[in-house]
Amino acid sequence: MNENTKFVSKEEYDALERELVDAERKFYANLEVLEEKMKKLSTLQKLSQLVFETRDLEVVFDKIVEFSVNVLEVEKTLILSLNEDGKFKVLNHKGYSRKIKDKISNVIIDPSNKYIVKLAANKEVNLVKDVETEFSAELGLCQIILCPIFNDKGNLSVIYVVGYSKDNLSTYKGFLDDDCNYFRLITDQITLAYQNISFTKNLEKLIKDRTQQLINKSKDIIVMLENLPQGIVSIIQGMIIHKEYSAYTEKILEVNDLAGKDAISLLFDNSSLGPDAISQIETRILSSIDEDKLNFELNGSSLPVQIIKKVENGDEKILDLTWTPICNHNNIIERLMVSIRDVTTMKELERLNAGQKKELEVVGKILNMGSSSFENFISKAHEYLSQNEKILKNNADLDNETIILLFRNMHTLKGSVRLYDLSSLVDTIHEAEQRYEDLRKNADAWEKNVLLKDLEVIQEKIFEYNEIYQNKLASVLKNPNIVSMQLETFEKIVTAIEKRNDNEFTKIVKNSPNLKCFSDAFSDILNGLASLAKSLEKERPTMVVHDGNVFFVANKISFLEDIFTHALRNSIDHGIETAKERISAKKAPAGTISISVRLENNKNLIFTIEDDGRGLPMKKLREKGVVAEIFKRDEIIADEDVAQLIFRSGISSAEKVTQISGRGVGMDAIKGMIEEKGGLINVEFLDKSTKGDDFRQFKIVMFIPNDNIAYKIT
């Protein structure tokens, strides 16, 4: 026996045994209570699941009263709802006699009842003991559990649970705390059920509305696709056409049943695109569909926007293509939409309109020139171009003198073109002139075929002008009686001379359409100065003409027109400043060009031209003379000798070469034309020389033999 063994007395043993028996009894009692609670909880769980899943609260209320009566052993249960009139009405009940049931079915419980007011205030499950109710006479005192339920709109409903004894009042036992907890769980579940039902109804309504909207939208899209006068297709994975496309696409492409067809073949077979271009398009589309939108943004600009496609009947159509990615919510491209517009008719109308617009522009230029001026221009243009063509064809090599002649002809022609504002010819002639300029720098680098091609292009454009004139204007502008009128005038002049009738002679000459004063004879040149000044961003110059009563024979002044074209152009470009520069120098914004005409002894024509511009740039001309090795840097040169440099080929006073001047040809051309007629040209200064002058005022003086060109009439 262990020395630690302890012996107890019989009394202690009996007491210990009683404790064990009592503990066993309590254990089984608690186990029974626990089993009962588990049963209730199981039932409550099923009820909660029902509440959560159901959309029919009447079924829920039936189960609640059944649970309270059968499981919680409550004698009576009511479920009340607060109506819009502010009264509570019985929704469900159980456990009442037939007599009481009939009474309950019509009863309206006052919401001002102190228990219900308390319930509405604290929104908690309330247990009220020893309550006297409207049924106390029959049933006696009771306990009440009040359970608030708030629907989705916040309106109050109440589970009104009344507890009585099963047998009689002497055995009344009352509610337990767990009973309140059960109903608390139930009311929470019902509140959630209200919310779920409300959410489900709202969701169903939303889904229904959205579904209807989608149906309507789909109908609208279908109607649109059936009636839209434009091709719309979508390219999906597999490079095929989606089933939804506009009906008009079939008309454009002249192909039926497009759904499922190969997109590349449908759009680009028999088109203006080559195999390599089509292959690149296919690659770019493949790299876009089912990929992030960024891929399309990187490659989409390379997709064609216009093609020419031959359709089944052999017609060629010009199609405009617009590419649009259709993306899902993750910005992944699901399909590529292509909008197709047949612009064949529109392009043809644009072409015709452009042609008509160009023709109207040419007509306007010719009308502005007048018939005689235009014919004179055509004649001179043909003369210059023919001379250049003959030189180019008959020479294997070009010497410097020949190059200067070629250049001078083209430069003079360009001057006439600018004077008459024939803008479509300017750039073409300027490009040809630039090639001659290059030849002046390197005579061995010429390409005969290129220069001849330039002449051909210019001749074609001038031919277009002349064709419009001959077909549209010549018959209108030409007076059929001019020849006979001129003959009649000539006969009158002869008669007047024979009779030595000076007054009659003067009258006849002044009225003769073939004899004109300077302003009339050279009106085209003078009028053209406005557009020339505008192109140089200068104000239109004021023209002052002293004609000396000299009249010119209209058909003999062609070479004079070329001379004054060059001279006046140089005056505006080199001499006269911009309005801003003139204002800074305290001058009027617009410059003034003065021309005087004299006829000495009916033998020599003397013209002077001067302007109020900055003057002749002496310092710049001296430097150019040194660079050209005409002067030595330390050599003392008279201003008169420096001024003669303006007549040297390749030397210009301009700051830079433009389409108008700066190549050192204008004054050289004038000198050549005057000397060809046996005349002279010179520079005369209008101011006194000061050593080192940067600019000097001057005038150009031209002496030209009068070979029946002009007459002085007083």
XYZ file of C-alpha atoms in Angstrom:
714
model
C 0.000 0.000 0.000
C 1.306 3.357 -0.879
C 2.286 5.439 2.078
C 0.371 8.407 0.539
C -2.978 6.541 0.475
C -5.696 8.461 2.393
C -8.680 6.833 4.094
C -12.070 8.561 4.422
C -14.931 7.912 6.767
C -18.279 6.505 5.746
C -19.956 9.860 6.174
C -17.413 11.482 3.863
C -17.879 8.711 1.306
C -21.679 9.100 1.340
C -21.372 12.859 0.885
C -18.959 12.350 -2.029
C -21.330 9.855 -3.613
C -24.237 12.278 -3.315
C -22.161 14.987 -5.022
C -21.389 12.627 -7.881
C -25.056 11.667 -8.303
C -26.052 15.354 -8.217
C -23.353 16.204 -10.741
C -24.535 13.403 -12.998
C -28.098 14.650 -12.775
C -27.043 18.200 -13.602
C -24.917 16.937 -16.485
C -27.817 15.119 -18.067
C -30.128 18.051 -17.390
C -27.688 20.410 -19.094
C -27.236 17.895 -21.894
C -30.988 17.841 -22.368
C -31.070 21.642 -22.435
C -28.180 21.662 -24.882
C -29.903 19.147 -27.138
C -33.043 21.254 -27.012
C -31.061 24.355 -27.948
C -29.330 22.512 -30.758
C -32.722 21.402 -32.024
C -33.990 24.957 -31.887
C -30.838 26.269 -33.523
C -31.132 23.674 -36.280
C -34.715 24.702 -36.891
C -33.675 28.347 -36.692
C -30.914 27.730 -39.235
C -33.393 26.203 -41.658
C -35.699 29.133 -41.072
C -32.841 31.587 -41.649
C -31.924 29.820 -44.886
C -35.555 29.984 -45.972
C -35.694 33.679 -45.129
C -32.494 34.279 -47.042
C -33.562 32.367 -50.141
C -37.267 33.137 -50.399
C -38.872 36.041 -52.141
C -42.292 35.292 -50.616
C -42.501 36.818 -47.140
C -45.916 35.240 -46.481
C -44.228 31.854 -46.473
C -41.580 33.265 -44.123
C -44.211 34.614 -41.750
C -45.975 31.222 -41.696
C -42.718 29.525 -40.719
C -42.019 32.145 -38.026
C -45.337 31.625 -36.256
C -44.922 27.860 -36.663
C -41.433 28.081 -35.121
C -42.602 30.225 -32.216
C -45.551 27.972 -31.362
C -44.140 24.513 -32.039
C -40.465 24.962 -31.201
C -40.465 27.709 -28.600
C -43.802 26.460 -27.180
C -45.349 29.939 -27.347
C -49.104 29.905 -27.012
C -49.878 32.842 -29.269
C -47.974 34.698 -32.034
C -48.951 37.745 -34.110
C -47.135 39.443 -36.958
C -48.267 43.037 -37.449
C -47.545 45.579 -40.194
C -47.816 49.368 -40.029
C -50.159 50.507 -42.781
C -50.010 53.807 -44.673
C -52.835 55.129 -42.447
C -50.587 54.727 -39.387
C -52.355 51.667 -37.946
C -50.970 48.197 -37.281
C -52.775 45.338 -38.933
C -52.429 41.607 -38.288
C -50.512 39.864 -41.109
C -50.267 36.389 -39.514
C -51.163 34.651 -36.292
C -51.362 31.277 -34.635
C -52.597 29.702 -31.367
C -55.918 31.457 -30.911
C -59.425 29.982 -30.576
C -61.870 30.392 -33.445
C -63.669 33.118 -31.553
C -60.475 34.982 -30.834
C -59.190 34.414 -34.398
C -62.306 36.064 -35.853
C -61.796 38.959 -33.520
C -58.087 39.215 -34.293
C -58.654 39.181 -38.064
C -60.512 42.492 -37.764
C -58.477 44.119 -34.991
C -56.360 47.232 -35.584
C -53.763 47.745 -32.905
C -52.991 51.319 -31.919
C -49.403 52.244 -32.877
C -49.377 54.663 -29.931
C -49.230 51.654 -27.615
C -46.351 52.426 -25.235
C -44.582 49.181 -25.996
C -44.672 49.728 -29.752
C -43.540 53.348 -29.337
C -40.567 52.085 -27.307
C -39.871 49.447 -29.947
C -39.883 51.999 -32.769
C -37.550 54.245 -30.779
C -34.800 51.791 -29.769
C -35.225 49.367 -32.716
C -34.253 46.470 -30.468
C -36.018 43.237 -29.458
C -37.969 43.969 -26.241
C -39.238 41.541 -23.576
C -42.216 42.852 -21.627
C -43.470 40.889 -18.574
C -46.910 40.698 -16.845
C -48.771 42.494 -19.576
C -52.503 42.971 -19.573
C -53.770 42.802 -23.100
C -57.106 43.236 -24.829
C -57.507 39.504 -24.396
C -56.646 39.389 -20.667
C -60.249 38.686 -19.654
C -60.110 35.409 -21.493
C -56.405 34.610 -21.289
C -55.041 36.471 -18.278
C -51.589 38.132 -17.932
C -48.777 37.310 -20.353
C -45.269 38.058 -21.421
C -44.613 39.717 -24.801
C -41.607 39.713 -27.081
C -41.696 42.647 -29.496
C -39.430 42.233 -32.550
C -38.947 45.174 -34.980
C -38.592 44.547 -38.713
C -37.738 47.422 -41.063
C -38.303 46.950 -44.752
C -36.194 48.519 -47.533
C -38.172 51.760 -47.222
C -37.650 51.973 -43.461
C -41.285 51.119 -42.602
C -41.877 49.209 -39.366
C -43.375 45.759 -38.968
C -43.580 43.866 -35.635
C -43.469 40.227 -34.556
C -45.748 40.276 -31.536
C -45.111 37.071 -29.561
C -47.381 36.404 -26.591
C -46.421 33.732 -24.032
C -48.944 31.880 -21.865
C -48.862 28.685 -19.834
C -49.947 25.570 -21.616
C -52.160 24.501 -18.713
C -53.296 27.466 -16.665
C -52.056 30.645 -15.080
C -50.777 28.865 -11.993
C -48.164 27.068 -14.073
C -47.122 30.117 -16.182
C -43.387 29.943 -16.895
C -42.435 32.996 -19.068
C -39.830 33.492 -21.792
C -36.147 32.725 -21.589
C -33.307 35.035 -22.720
C -32.488 32.597 -25.507
C -36.008 33.049 -26.872
C -35.305 36.750 -27.307
C -32.029 35.903 -29.038
C -33.826 33.559 -31.409
C -36.248 36.257 -32.441
C -33.432 38.784 -32.696
C -31.761 36.494 -35.246
C -35.056 36.014 -37.056
C -35.769 39.743 -37.311
C -32.244 40.421 -38.570
C -32.744 37.769 -41.239
C -36.094 39.211 -42.277
C -34.606 42.698 -42.523
C -31.918 41.264 -44.778
C -34.609 39.425 -46.722
C -36.409 42.706 -47.300
C -33.162 44.208 -48.588
C -32.443 41.186 -50.780
C -35.937 41.187 -52.193
C -35.727 44.923 -52.860
C -32.272 44.545 -54.427
C -33.457 41.588 -56.523
C -36.528 43.486 -57.700
C -34.439 46.533 -58.547
C -31.856 44.355 -60.258
C -34.544 42.532 -62.204
C -36.056 45.846 -63.227
C -32.638 47.163 -64.196
C -31.867 44.000 -66.165
C -35.266 44.163 -67.810
C -34.801 47.833 -68.697
C -31.268 47.256 -69.945
C -32.363 44.217 -71.909
C -35.106 46.248 -73.531
C -32.630 49.022 -74.250
C -30.253 46.512 -75.843
C -33.125 45.069 -77.869
C -34.102 48.551 -79.018
C -30.490 49.428 -79.693
C -29.978 46.206 -81.622
C -33.085 46.985 -83.663
C -31.768 50.494 -84.308
C -28.371 49.112 -85.331
C -29.994 46.565 -87.624
C -32.164 49.275 -89.198
C -29.114 51.502 -89.521
C -27.002 48.761 -91.095
C -29.812 47.983 -93.531
C -30.304 51.605 -94.583
C -26.951 53.350 -94.057
C -25.564 54.435 -97.469
C -22.070 53.440 -96.453
C -20.109 50.230 -96.205
C -19.393 48.961 -92.679
C -17.762 45.609 -91.950
C -15.914 44.168 -88.965
C -12.855 41.952 -89.148
C -12.661 39.337 -86.378
C -10.208 36.665 -85.314
C -9.335 34.454 -88.240
C -9.280 37.492 -90.561
C -12.907 36.952 -91.578
C -15.881 39.299 -91.867
C -18.281 39.390 -88.898
C -21.894 38.441 -89.579
C -23.150 41.968 -88.875
C -22.369 44.410 -91.690
C -24.185 47.157 -93.549
C -26.240 46.072 -96.542
C -24.713 48.883 -98.603
C -21.311 47.170 -98.392
C -22.550 44.516 -100.823
C -23.520 47.253 -103.275
C -20.124 48.975 -102.994
C -18.063 45.804 -103.388
C -20.650 44.113 -105.654
C -20.338 40.926 -103.601
C -23.183 39.177 -101.709
C -23.162 37.266 -98.382
C -20.045 38.800 -96.864
C -20.242 37.062 -93.458
C -17.349 34.670 -92.966
C -15.489 35.734 -96.111
C -11.748 36.360 -96.026
C -11.362 40.051 -95.214
C -8.064 40.602 -97.023
C -9.285 39.059 -100.271
C -12.625 40.851 -100.077
C -11.087 44.297 -99.620
C -7.791 44.185 -101.470
C -7.973 41.639 -104.308
C -7.850 43.431 -107.683
C -6.910 46.670 -105.947
C -4.210 49.266 -106.511
C -2.111 47.668 -103.752
C 0.674 45.217 -104.558
C 1.240 41.834 -102.871
C 3.862 43.209 -100.481
C 1.602 46.054 -99.329
C -1.318 43.644 -98.824
C 0.917 41.296 -96.813
C 1.923 44.171 -94.547
C -1.733 45.129 -94.031
C -2.564 41.551 -93.022
C 0.320 41.513 -90.545
C -0.818 44.784 -88.952
C -4.411 43.578 -88.595
C -3.268 40.257 -87.062
C -1.115 42.149 -84.569
C -4.142 44.209 -83.489
C -7.072 41.788 -83.034
C -7.163 40.144 -79.557
C -4.340 42.436 -78.512
C -4.132 45.619 -76.474
C -5.428 48.774 -78.179
C -1.900 50.168 -77.999
C -0.877 47.805 -80.821
C -3.416 49.401 -83.127
C -2.337 52.896 -82.129
C 1.217 51.957 -83.113
C 0.282 50.260 -86.414
C -3.091 51.718 -87.412
C -1.677 54.787 -89.136
C -0.012 52.477 -91.685
C -3.309 50.947 -92.809
C -4.518 52.272 -96.203
C -7.059 55.092 -96.193
C -7.815 55.031 -99.918
C -7.572 52.343 -102.582
C -8.651 51.833 -106.168
C -10.471 48.518 -106.563
C -11.739 46.788 -109.683
C -15.130 45.189 -109.007
C -16.767 42.233 -110.722
C -18.256 44.192 -113.640
C -14.825 45.616 -114.476
C -15.442 49.120 -113.122
C -12.793 50.741 -110.976
C -13.941 52.354 -107.763
C -12.082 54.739 -105.496
C -12.758 53.656 -101.912
C -12.018 55.602 -98.738
C -11.279 53.343 -95.745
C -11.556 54.283 -92.066
C -10.243 51.829 -89.458
C -11.710 51.770 -85.932
C -10.829 49.277 -83.145
C -13.750 47.828 -81.132
C -12.453 47.038 -77.626
C -13.806 45.243 -74.547
C -13.657 46.610 -70.992
C -10.025 45.493 -70.710
C -9.054 47.602 -73.748
C -8.463 44.444 -75.784
C -9.469 44.732 -79.445
C -12.239 42.223 -80.224
C -12.784 43.297 -83.807
C -11.597 45.893 -86.286
C -14.362 47.922 -87.913
C -13.776 49.214 -91.441
C -15.938 52.016 -92.847
C -15.986 52.004 -96.648
C -17.060 54.991 -98.739
C -17.320 54.911 -102.514
C -15.844 58.310 -103.463
C -15.432 57.582 -107.174
C -18.073 60.083 -108.271
C -16.911 62.670 -105.754
C -13.291 62.384 -106.928
C -14.369 62.733 -110.543
C -16.386 65.840 -109.646
C -13.392 67.194 -107.741
C -11.198 66.587 -110.781
C -13.682 68.314 -113.079
C -14.135 71.127 -110.593
C -10.356 71.555 -110.267
C -10.076 71.696 -114.044
C -12.896 74.206 -114.293
C -11.439 76.234 -111.441
C -8.042 76.281 -113.139
C -9.667 77.211 -116.454
C -11.638 80.043 -114.823
C -8.444 81.284 -113.186
C -6.672 81.311 -116.556
C -9.636 83.079 -118.173
C -9.476 85.725 -115.445
C -5.752 86.281 -116.017
C -6.214 86.587 -119.786
C -9.163 88.976 -119.447
C -7.064 91.089 -117.105
C -4.247 91.174 -119.687
C -6.400 91.888 -122.678
C -6.325 90.225 -126.070
C -3.372 92.081 -127.589
C -1.194 91.776 -124.482
C -1.862 88.071 -124.224
C -1.101 87.426 -127.875
C 2.061 89.483 -127.532
C 3.067 87.417 -124.486
C 2.456 84.159 -126.347
C 4.515 85.410 -129.270
C 7.456 86.448 -127.090
C 7.292 83.248 -125.022
C 7.419 81.201 -128.210
C 10.367 83.298 -129.444
C 12.397 82.833 -126.233
C 11.626 79.142 -125.888
C 12.315 78.408 -129.548
C 15.638 80.220 -129.359
C 16.659 78.242 -126.268
C 15.519 74.982 -127.842
C 17.507 75.684 -131.008
C 20.642 76.506 -128.985
C 20.349 73.355 -126.881
C 19.731 71.044 -129.837
C 22.498 72.463 -132.018
C 25.275 72.597 -129.436
C 27.124 69.716 -127.846
C 28.897 72.107 -125.480
C 27.916 75.509 -124.192
C 30.234 78.467 -123.767
C 29.664 81.130 -121.148
C 28.152 83.602 -123.595
C 25.606 81.066 -124.798
C 24.663 80.117 -121.222
C 24.107 83.801 -120.397
C 21.823 84.115 -123.447
C 19.848 81.030 -122.395
C 19.587 82.395 -118.888
C 18.596 85.868 -120.054
C 15.788 84.500 -122.224
C 14.366 82.430 -119.370
C 14.758 85.289 -116.895
C 12.968 87.687 -119.225
C 10.165 85.195 -119.788
C 9.784 84.760 -116.051
C 9.576 88.524 -115.672
C 6.644 88.646 -118.097
C 4.938 85.751 -116.343
C 5.242 87.464 -112.954
C 4.146 90.768 -114.426
C 0.918 89.250 -115.718
C 0.533 87.206 -112.530
C 0.459 83.868 -114.379
C 1.213 82.064 -111.109
C 0.967 78.482 -112.398
C 3.921 79.162 -114.723
C 6.227 80.920 -112.272
C 7.526 77.893 -110.342
C 8.082 75.846 -113.507
C 10.077 78.600 -115.186
C 11.977 79.345 -111.972
C 13.126 75.706 -111.766
C 14.383 75.840 -115.362
C 16.101 79.153 -114.662
C 17.843 77.577 -111.657
C 19.365 74.923 -113.924
C 20.821 77.658 -116.124
C 22.173 79.305 -112.979
C 23.899 76.036 -112.100
C 25.347 75.954 -115.622
C 26.808 79.422 -115.141
C 28.776 78.043 -112.212
C 29.766 74.806 -113.947
C 29.290 74.694 -117.731
C 30.490 71.085 -117.957
C 27.720 69.775 -115.738
C 24.862 70.355 -118.142
C 22.343 67.703 -119.160
C 20.804 68.491 -122.522
C 17.815 66.158 -122.129
C 16.878 67.669 -118.778
C 17.024 71.215 -120.150
C 14.989 70.242 -123.210
C 12.447 68.557 -120.942
C 12.145 71.804 -118.972
C 11.336 73.654 -122.198
C 8.788 71.000 -123.125
C 7.004 71.321 -119.785
C 6.918 75.128 -120.034
C 5.660 74.966 -123.637
C 2.896 72.563 -122.603
C 1.698 74.898 -119.873
C 1.813 77.930 -122.162
C -0.057 75.873 -124.766
C -2.795 75.220 -122.167
C -3.160 78.985 -121.659
C -3.259 79.622 -125.394
C -5.750 76.810 -126.013
C -8.143 78.268 -123.441
C -7.717 81.685 -125.042
C -8.330 80.416 -128.576
C -11.320 78.218 -127.641
C -12.999 80.437 -125.084
C -11.978 84.047 -125.531
C -10.432 84.915 -128.885
C -13.721 85.149 -130.761
C -15.180 87.364 -128.050
C -12.195 89.646 -127.422
C -11.158 90.156 -131.020
C -13.071 92.854 -132.826
C -13.556 91.720 -136.451
C -13.521 95.328 -137.641
C -10.121 96.262 -136.149
C -8.177 95.589 -139.339
C -10.503 97.655 -141.484
C -10.586 100.410 -138.849
C -6.795 100.555 -138.742
C -6.661 100.682 -142.554
C -9.211 103.464 -142.574
C -7.233 105.389 -139.965
C -4.005 104.936 -141.944
C -5.692 106.332 -145.066
C -6.881 109.370 -143.107
C -3.371 109.974 -141.791
C -1.920 109.856 -145.295
C -4.557 112.289 -146.533
C -3.898 114.694 -143.655
C -0.145 114.617 -144.320
C -0.636 115.259 -148.029
C -2.826 118.258 -147.258
C -0.399 119.364 -144.521
C -3.318 119.658 -142.109
C -1.444 119.404 -138.780
C -4.536 119.790 -136.614
C -6.343 117.015 -138.434
C -3.200 114.867 -138.289
C -2.915 115.320 -134.510
C -6.597 114.576 -134.017
C -6.406 111.410 -136.101
C -3.268 110.164 -134.377
C -4.638 110.732 -130.889
C -7.795 108.822 -131.785
C -5.920 105.998 -133.484
C -6.177 102.622 -131.654
C -2.665 101.779 -132.829
C -0.951 104.873 -131.334
C -0.805 105.101 -127.553
C 0.788 107.303 -124.937
C 3.276 105.688 -122.558
C 0.740 104.926 -119.778
C -1.618 103.241 -122.244
C 1.052 101.510 -124.294
C 2.638 99.954 -121.205
C -0.507 99.714 -119.061
C -0.152 95.954 -118.569
C 3.304 96.402 -117.070
C 2.236 99.322 -114.874
C -0.880 97.502 -113.654
C 1.134 94.368 -112.940
C 3.332 96.213 -110.434
C 0.639 95.864 -107.749
C 0.785 92.058 -107.650
C 4.591 92.166 -107.881
C 4.793 94.504 -104.871
C 2.350 92.352 -102.949
C 4.456 89.224 -103.518
C 7.419 91.149 -102.036
C 5.277 92.300 -99.082
C 5.607 95.918 -100.150
C 3.067 98.628 -100.805
C 1.959 99.269 -104.388
C 4.264 102.040 -105.685
C 2.974 105.359 -106.939
C 3.777 105.790 -110.637
C 4.633 109.249 -111.965
C 4.902 109.381 -115.791
C 6.025 112.364 -117.844
C 5.199 111.137 -121.327
C 6.518 114.196 -123.232
C 3.534 113.927 -125.636
C 5.207 110.902 -127.148
C 2.889 108.281 -128.683
C 4.032 104.734 -129.382
C 3.077 102.394 -132.219
C 1.441 99.514 -130.325
C 2.780 96.698 -132.487
C 6.410 97.910 -132.396
C 7.132 98.136 -128.683
C 7.563 94.465 -127.808
C 11.247 94.875 -126.926
C 10.448 98.010 -124.869
C 7.957 95.986 -122.824
C 10.741 93.530 -121.976
C 13.045 96.396 -121.014
C 10.527 98.065 -118.714
C 9.502 94.711 -117.233
C 13.084 94.169 -116.041
C 13.705 97.787 -115.056
C 10.540 98.269 -112.991
C 10.872 94.858 -111.377
C 14.410 95.715 -110.233
C 13.247 99.077 -108.954
C 10.582 97.496 -106.740
C 12.733 94.584 -105.575
C 16.123 96.313 -105.027
C 15.326 99.984 -104.683
C 12.075 100.531 -102.828
C 11.992 99.429 -99.181
C 9.239 97.720 -97.234
C 6.605 99.938 -95.630
C 8.133 99.342 -92.188
C 11.611 100.356 -93.368
C 10.268 103.439 -95.165
C 8.308 104.612 -92.127
C 11.440 104.198 -89.988
C 13.276 106.385 -92.533
C 10.440 108.963 -92.307
C 9.172 108.184 -95.798
C 5.686 107.456 -97.055
C 4.794 103.694 -96.729
C 4.476 103.388 -100.541
C 7.409 104.189 -102.762
C 7.368 106.337 -105.891
C 8.741 105.411 -109.320
C 9.154 108.164 -111.865
C 9.464 107.655 -115.640
C 10.099 110.375 -118.158
C 9.971 110.077 -121.943
C 11.513 112.392 -124.551
C 11.762 112.187 -128.319
C 14.616 114.267 -129.732
C 14.276 115.360 -133.348
C 12.085 112.323 -133.956
C 15.321 110.279 -133.962
C 16.178 109.234 -130.433
C 13.949 108.085 -127.581
C 15.302 108.987 -124.139
C 13.839 107.244 -121.089
C 14.768 107.930 -117.476
C 13.699 105.765 -114.536
C 14.253 106.673 -110.907
C 12.718 105.785 -107.523
C 12.788 107.210 -104.003
C 14.191 104.018 -102.484
C 17.410 103.532 -100.559
C 19.580 104.050 -103.649
C 22.409 102.111 -105.235
C 24.387 100.015 -102.667
C 27.877 101.265 -103.512
C 29.771 99.465 -100.758
C 28.179 96.143 -101.622
C 28.829 96.595 -105.346
C 32.510 97.449 -104.717
C 32.881 94.249 -102.671
C 31.245 92.174 -105.395
C 33.561 93.743 -107.955
C 36.550 92.735 -105.863
C 35.260 89.174 -105.395
C 34.668 88.910 -109.162
C 38.268 90.189 -109.671
C 37.044 93.179 -111.651
C 38.621 95.550 -109.130
C 41.522 95.213 -106.769
C 40.733 95.698 -103.110
C 43.142 98.622 -102.658
C 42.261 100.218 -105.979
C 40.504 103.602 -105.938
C 37.467 103.295 -108.170
C 35.094 106.099 -109.120
C 31.445 105.618 -108.136
C 30.441 105.893 -111.789
C 32.609 102.866 -112.622
C 31.263 100.925 -109.650
C 27.712 101.699 -110.773
C 28.392 100.101 -114.144
C 28.651 96.727 -112.367
C 24.854 96.484 -112.313
C 25.058 95.822 -116.052
C 27.527 92.940 -115.589
C 26.114 89.439 -115.869
C 26.020 87.572 -112.563
C 26.364 90.659 -110.349
C 23.299 91.762 -108.412
C 22.634 94.240 -105.639
C 20.029 91.919 -104.118
C 20.620 90.381 -100.670
C 19.523 86.924 -101.830
C 18.243 85.038 -104.844
C 14.444 84.921 -105.107
C 11.939 83.930 -107.760
C 11.889 87.591 -108.771
C 15.548 88.662 -108.903
C 18.995 88.389 -107.387
C 20.825 86.476 -110.130
C 22.443 89.509 -111.760
C 20.593 89.166 -115.055
C 17.894 91.879 -115.204
C 19.997 94.973 -115.927
C 22.386 92.886 -118.021
C 19.390 91.826 -120.150
C 18.259 95.461 -120.523
C 21.726 96.539 -121.640
C 21.885 93.696 -124.178
C 18.462 94.503 -125.665
C 19.201 98.240 -125.907
C 22.625 97.725 -127.491
C 21.068 95.263 -129.935
C 18.896 98.169 -131.145
C 21.944 100.473 -131.347
C 21.174 102.292 -128.118
C 22.929 103.107 -124.854
C 22.140 102.783 -121.151
C 23.813 104.544 -118.269
C 23.597 105.352 -114.552
C 23.483 108.994 -113.445
C 23.739 109.988 -109.788
C 21.249 112.450 -108.326
C 23.239 113.363 -105.202
C 26.713 114.612 -104.433
C 29.306 111.990 -103.647
C 30.709 111.636 -100.154
C 33.675 109.350 -99.713
C 32.611 105.930 -98.537
C 28.875 106.320 -99.224
C 26.942 103.104 -98.638
C 24.048 104.210 -100.862
C 23.623 106.830 -103.578
C 20.485 108.075 -105.267
C 20.524 107.522 -109.025
C 18.501 107.249 -112.192
C 18.727 104.969 -115.211
C 18.973 106.779 -118.547
C 18.274 104.872 -121.782
C 18.955 106.161 -125.334
C 17.139 104.151 -128.023
C 16.999 104.960 -131.760
C 13.474 105.757 -132.888
C 12.875 103.343 -135.728
C 9.292 104.510 -136.337
C 8.516 103.337 -132.799
C 7.062 106.611 -131.534
C 5.807 110.055 -132.579
C 5.714 113.320 -130.712
C 2.349 114.995 -130.976
C 1.778 118.460 -129.587
